[in-house]
Coordinates of C-alpha atoms in Angstrom, one line a residue:
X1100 CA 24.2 4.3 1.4
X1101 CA 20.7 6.1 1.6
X1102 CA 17.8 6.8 4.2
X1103 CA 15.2 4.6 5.4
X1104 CA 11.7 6.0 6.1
X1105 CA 9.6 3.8 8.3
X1106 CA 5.8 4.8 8.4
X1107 CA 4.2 3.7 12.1
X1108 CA 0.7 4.1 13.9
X1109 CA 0.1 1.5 16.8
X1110 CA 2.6 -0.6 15.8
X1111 CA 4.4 -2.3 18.8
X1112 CA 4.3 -5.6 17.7
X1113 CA 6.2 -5.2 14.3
X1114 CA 8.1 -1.9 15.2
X1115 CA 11.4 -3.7 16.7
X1116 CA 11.8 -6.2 13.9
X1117 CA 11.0 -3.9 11.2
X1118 CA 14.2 -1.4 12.5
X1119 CA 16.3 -4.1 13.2
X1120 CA 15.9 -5.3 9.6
X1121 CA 16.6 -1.8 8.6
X1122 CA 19.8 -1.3 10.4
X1123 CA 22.1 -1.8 7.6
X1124 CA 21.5 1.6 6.9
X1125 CA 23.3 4.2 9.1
X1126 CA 20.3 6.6 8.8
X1127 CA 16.9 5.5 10.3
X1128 CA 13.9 7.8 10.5
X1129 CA 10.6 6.6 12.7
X1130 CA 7.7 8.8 11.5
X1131 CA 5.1 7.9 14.0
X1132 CA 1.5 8.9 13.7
X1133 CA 0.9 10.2 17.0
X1134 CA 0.7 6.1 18.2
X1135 CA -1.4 5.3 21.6
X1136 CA 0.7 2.4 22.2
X1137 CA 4.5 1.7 23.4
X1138 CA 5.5 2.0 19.1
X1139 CA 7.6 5.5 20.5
X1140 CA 9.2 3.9 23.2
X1141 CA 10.3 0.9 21.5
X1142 CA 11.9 2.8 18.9
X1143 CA 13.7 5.4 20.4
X1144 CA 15.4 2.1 22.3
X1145 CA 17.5 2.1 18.9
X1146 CA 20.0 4.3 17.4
X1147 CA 16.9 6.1 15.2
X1148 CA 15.4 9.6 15.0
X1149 CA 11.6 9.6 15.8
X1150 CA 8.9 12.5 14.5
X1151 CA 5.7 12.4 15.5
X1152 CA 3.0 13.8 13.4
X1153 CA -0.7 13.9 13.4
X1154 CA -2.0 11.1 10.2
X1155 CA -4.3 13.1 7.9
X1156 CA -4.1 10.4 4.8
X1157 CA -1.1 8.0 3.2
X1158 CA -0.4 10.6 0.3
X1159 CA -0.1 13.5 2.9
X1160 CA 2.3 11.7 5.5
X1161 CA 4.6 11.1 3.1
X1162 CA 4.3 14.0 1.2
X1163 CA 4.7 15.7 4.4
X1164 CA 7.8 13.6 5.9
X1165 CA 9.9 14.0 2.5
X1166 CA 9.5 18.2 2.9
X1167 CA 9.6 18.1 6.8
X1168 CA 12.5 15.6 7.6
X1169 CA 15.6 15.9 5.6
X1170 CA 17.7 13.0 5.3
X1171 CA 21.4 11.9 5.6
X1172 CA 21.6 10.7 2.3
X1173 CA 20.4 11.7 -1.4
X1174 CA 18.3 8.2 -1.9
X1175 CA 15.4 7.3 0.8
X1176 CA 13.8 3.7 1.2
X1177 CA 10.2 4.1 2.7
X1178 CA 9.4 0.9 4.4
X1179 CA 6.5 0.2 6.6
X1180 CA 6.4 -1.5 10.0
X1181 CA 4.9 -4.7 8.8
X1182 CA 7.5 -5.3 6.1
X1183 CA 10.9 -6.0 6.4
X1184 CA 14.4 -4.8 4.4
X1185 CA 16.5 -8.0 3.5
X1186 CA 20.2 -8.0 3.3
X1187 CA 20.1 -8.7 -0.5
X1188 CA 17.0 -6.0 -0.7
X1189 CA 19.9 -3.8 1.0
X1190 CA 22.8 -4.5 -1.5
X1191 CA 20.3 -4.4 -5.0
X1192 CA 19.3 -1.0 -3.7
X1193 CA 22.7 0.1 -3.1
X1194 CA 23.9 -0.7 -6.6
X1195 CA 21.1 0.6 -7.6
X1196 CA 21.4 4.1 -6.3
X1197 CA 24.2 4.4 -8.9
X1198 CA 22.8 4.4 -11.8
X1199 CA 22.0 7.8 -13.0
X1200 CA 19.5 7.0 -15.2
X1201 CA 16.6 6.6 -12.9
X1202 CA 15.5 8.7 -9.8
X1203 CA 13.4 5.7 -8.5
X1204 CA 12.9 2.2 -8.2
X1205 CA 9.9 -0.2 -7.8
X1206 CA 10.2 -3.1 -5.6
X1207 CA 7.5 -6.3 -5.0
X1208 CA 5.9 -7.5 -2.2
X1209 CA 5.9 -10.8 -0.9
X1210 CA 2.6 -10.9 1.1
X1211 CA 2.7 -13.2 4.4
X1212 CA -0.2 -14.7 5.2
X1213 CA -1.2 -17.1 8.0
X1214 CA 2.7 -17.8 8.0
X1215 CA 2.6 -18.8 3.9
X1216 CA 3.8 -16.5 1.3
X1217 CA 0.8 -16.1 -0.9
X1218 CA 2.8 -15.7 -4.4
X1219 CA -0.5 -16.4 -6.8
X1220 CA -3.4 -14.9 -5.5
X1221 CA -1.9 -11.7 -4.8
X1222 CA -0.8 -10.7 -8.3
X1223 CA 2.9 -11.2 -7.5
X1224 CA 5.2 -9.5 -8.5
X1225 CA 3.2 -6.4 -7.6
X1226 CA 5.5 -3.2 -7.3
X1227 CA 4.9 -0.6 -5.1
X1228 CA 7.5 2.8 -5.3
X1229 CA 9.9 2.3 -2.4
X1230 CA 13.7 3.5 -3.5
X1231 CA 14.0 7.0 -4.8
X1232 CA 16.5 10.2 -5.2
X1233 CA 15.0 12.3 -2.5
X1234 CA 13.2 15.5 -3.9
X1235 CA 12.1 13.7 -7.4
X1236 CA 9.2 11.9 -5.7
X1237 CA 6.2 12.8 -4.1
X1238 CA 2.8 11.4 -3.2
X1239 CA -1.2 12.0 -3.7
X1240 CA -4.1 10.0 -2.1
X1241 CA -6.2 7.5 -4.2
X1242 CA -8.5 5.3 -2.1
X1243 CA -6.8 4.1 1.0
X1244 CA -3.6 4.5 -0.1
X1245 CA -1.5 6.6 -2.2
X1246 CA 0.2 7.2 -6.0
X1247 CA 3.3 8.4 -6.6
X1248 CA 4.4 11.3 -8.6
X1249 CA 8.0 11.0 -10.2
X1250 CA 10.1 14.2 -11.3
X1251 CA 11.9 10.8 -14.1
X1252 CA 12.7 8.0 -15.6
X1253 CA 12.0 5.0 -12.9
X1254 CA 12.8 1.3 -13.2
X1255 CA 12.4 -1.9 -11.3
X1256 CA 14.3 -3.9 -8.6
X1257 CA 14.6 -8.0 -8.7
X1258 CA 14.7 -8.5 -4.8
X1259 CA 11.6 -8.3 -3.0
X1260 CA 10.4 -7.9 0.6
X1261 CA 8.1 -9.3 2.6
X1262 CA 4.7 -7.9 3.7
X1263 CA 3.0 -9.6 7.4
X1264 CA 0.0 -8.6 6.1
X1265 CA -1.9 -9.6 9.5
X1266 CA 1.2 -9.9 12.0
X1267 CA -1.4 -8.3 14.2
X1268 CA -3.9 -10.8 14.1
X1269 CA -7.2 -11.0 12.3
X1270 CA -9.3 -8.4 14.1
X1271 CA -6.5 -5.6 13.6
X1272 CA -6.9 -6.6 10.2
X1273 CA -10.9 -6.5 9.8
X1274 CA -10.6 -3.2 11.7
X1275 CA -8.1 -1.6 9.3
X1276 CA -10.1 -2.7 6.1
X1277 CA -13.4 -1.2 7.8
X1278 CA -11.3 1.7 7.6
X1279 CA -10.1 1.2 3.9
X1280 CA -13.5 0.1 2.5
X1281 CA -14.7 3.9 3.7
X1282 CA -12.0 5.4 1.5
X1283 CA -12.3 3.3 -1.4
X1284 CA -15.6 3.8 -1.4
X1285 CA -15.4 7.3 -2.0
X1286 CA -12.5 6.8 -4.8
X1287 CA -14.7 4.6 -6.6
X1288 CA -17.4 7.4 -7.0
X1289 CA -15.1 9.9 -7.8
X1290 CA -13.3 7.8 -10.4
X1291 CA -17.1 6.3 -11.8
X1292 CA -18.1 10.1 -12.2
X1293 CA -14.3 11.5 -13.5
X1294 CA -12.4 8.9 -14.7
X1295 CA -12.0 6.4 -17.6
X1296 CA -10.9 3.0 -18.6
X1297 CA -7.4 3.1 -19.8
X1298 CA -7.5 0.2 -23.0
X1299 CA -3.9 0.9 -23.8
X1300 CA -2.6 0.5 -20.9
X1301 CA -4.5 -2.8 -19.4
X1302 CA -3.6 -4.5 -22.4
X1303 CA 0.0 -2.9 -24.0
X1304 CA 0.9 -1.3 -20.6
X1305 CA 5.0 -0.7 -20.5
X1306 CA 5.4 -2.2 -16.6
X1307 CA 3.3 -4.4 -13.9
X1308 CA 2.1 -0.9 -12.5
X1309 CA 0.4 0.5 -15.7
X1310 CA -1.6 -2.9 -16.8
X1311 CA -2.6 -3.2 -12.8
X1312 CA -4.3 0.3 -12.5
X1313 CA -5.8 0.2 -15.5
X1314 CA -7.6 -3.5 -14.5
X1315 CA -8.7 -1.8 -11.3
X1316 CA -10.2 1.1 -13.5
X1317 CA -12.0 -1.6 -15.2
X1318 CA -12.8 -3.4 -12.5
X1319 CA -14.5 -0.3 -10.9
X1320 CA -17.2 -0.6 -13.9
X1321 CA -17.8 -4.5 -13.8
X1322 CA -20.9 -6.0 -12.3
X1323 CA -20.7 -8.2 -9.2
X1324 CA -17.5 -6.9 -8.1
X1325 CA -16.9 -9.4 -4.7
X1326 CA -17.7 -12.8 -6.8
X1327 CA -15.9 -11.5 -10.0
X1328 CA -12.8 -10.7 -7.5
X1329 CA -12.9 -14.1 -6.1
X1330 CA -13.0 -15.8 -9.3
X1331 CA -10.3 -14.1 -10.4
X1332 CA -8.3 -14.4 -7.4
X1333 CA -8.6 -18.4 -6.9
X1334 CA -9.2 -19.8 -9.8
X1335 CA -7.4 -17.3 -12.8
X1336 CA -4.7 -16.2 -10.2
X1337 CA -4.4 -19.5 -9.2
X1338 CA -4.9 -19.0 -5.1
X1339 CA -6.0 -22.4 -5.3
X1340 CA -2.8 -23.7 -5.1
X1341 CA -1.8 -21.6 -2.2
X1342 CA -4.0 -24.0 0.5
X1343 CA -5.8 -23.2 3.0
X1344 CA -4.0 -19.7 3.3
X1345 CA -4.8 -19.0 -0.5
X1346 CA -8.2 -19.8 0.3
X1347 CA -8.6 -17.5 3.3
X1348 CA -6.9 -14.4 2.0
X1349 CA -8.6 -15.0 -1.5
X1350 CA -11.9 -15.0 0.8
X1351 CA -11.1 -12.0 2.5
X1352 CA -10.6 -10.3 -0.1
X1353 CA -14.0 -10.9 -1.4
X1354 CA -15.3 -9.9 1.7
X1355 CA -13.4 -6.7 1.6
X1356 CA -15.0 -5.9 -2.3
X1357 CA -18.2 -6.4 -1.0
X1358 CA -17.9 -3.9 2.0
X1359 CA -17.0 -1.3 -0.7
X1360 CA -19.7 -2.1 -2.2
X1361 CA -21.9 -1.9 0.8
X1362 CA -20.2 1.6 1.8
X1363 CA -20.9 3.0 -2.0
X1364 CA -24.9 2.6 -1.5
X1365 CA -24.6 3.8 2.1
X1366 CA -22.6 7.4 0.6
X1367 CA -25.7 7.2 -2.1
X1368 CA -28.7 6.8 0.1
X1369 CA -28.2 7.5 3.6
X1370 CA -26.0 10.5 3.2
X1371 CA -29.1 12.8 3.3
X1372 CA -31.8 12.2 5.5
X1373 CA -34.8 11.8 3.3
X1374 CA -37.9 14.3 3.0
X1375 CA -39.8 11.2 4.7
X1376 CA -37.4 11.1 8.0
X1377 CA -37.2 14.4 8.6
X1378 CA -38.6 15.5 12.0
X1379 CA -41.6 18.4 11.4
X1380 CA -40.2 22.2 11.9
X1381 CA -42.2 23.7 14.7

């Protein structure tokens, strides 16, 4: 057996069908980021513990719950409201636990989309850290969302979960990229300024995880980011063959590259008023 984590904010309309999926475990913890909505009161309706506290980033909330809220068990599942734990999820992960040769375990996404599982255009299988021994994992922020840190030797799951990217309808989801697009803005700069392009690893990576990061370290550097990103998405991807979902989430996407792009010369030129603007001391 082990812990489940589940990361909220605002999140009434996935909050009930995201524990109930979850309830194969015996130990459910609800970290809620101080929600405005009924997400609190629908969880505590269930047999879960809920902890409220205030979201600074993703890297820091986690980081933050693993030190703050001990679990039942030694291995801990973070899941977030929009996805979902499946049965056979459940029962890989429990085997998995097992082993001693790992202290964590990487498991894909299956991004739902306009009720269509997008499998091309979203680089599937993309892995994401969700099963680990508690204590040999931690968190940092990059962009909008967070990298892990693992204290050993990490593998992969087969069973994936799904991810309702926009279960809360398109506006939620242009709001929350607004947000995003701010932070990745500022991770591009930093990474343009201090990092580098990792060769090795886009092209003789050992795992999914290694070659992806190292493309979007690349990518960071390419010209016309947005139309690059839809070609690339569509037509090399193959989101042409996802229909008319494929098409939407591929052009969404290429809107969202473009707002970062728009964000990076806003942080350049407009984040100083300029000798020109500036009103006359009297």
């Amino acid at each position: 057996m082990f812990s489940i984590y589940i990361l909220t904010h605002n999140e009434e309309l996935d909050i009930a069908a995201c524990i109930e999926s979850a309830m194969l475990s015996d130990d459910i913890i609800v970290v809620d980021s101080c929600s405005s909505d009924r997400t609190v009161e629908i969880a505590s309706r269930y047999p879960v513990s809920v902890v409220q506290h205030a979201f600074e980033s993703h890297g820091c909330q986690r980081t933050w719950m693993l030190e703050n809220i001990p679990p039942k068990h030694e291995w801990v599942y973070i899941l977030e409201a929009d996805e979902r734990m499946t049965p056979e999820l459940f029962a890989e992960c429990n085997q998995a636990l097992h082993n001693p040769s790992y202290i964590g375990y990487y498991v894909a996404e299956r991004v739902m989309f306009m009720n269509t599982w997008i499998r091309r255009s979203t680089q599937y299988p993309r892995y994401q850290m969700r099963l680990f021994r508690h204590g040999k994992v931690w968190f940092t922020d990059y962009g909008h969302t967070e990298r892990e840190v693992c204290d050993g030797a990490t593998s992969f799951l087969k069973e994936t979960y799904p991810h309702y990217t926009c279960s809360k309808g398109l506006s939620r989801w242009i709001e929350k990229h607004n947000r995003y697009s701010t932070d990745e803005a500022k991770e591009t700069l930093h990474q343009l300024e201090n990092g580098k392009i990792r060769w090795w690893d886009l092209f003789f990576g050992q795992s999914e995880v290694e070659r992806r990061r190292a493309l979007k370290d690349l990518s960071l550097r390419l010209p016309a980011r947005p139309l690059l990103r839809f070609i690339y998405m569509y037509f090399l991807l193959g989101g042409c063959l996802d229909g008319r979902a494929g098409l939407a989430w591929c052009s969404l996407q290429t809107f969202y590259e473009y707002l970062i792009l728009l964000k990076i010369w806003e942080i350049k030129h407009m984040s100083k008023p300029s000798p020109d603007t500036q009103s006359p001391v009297i």
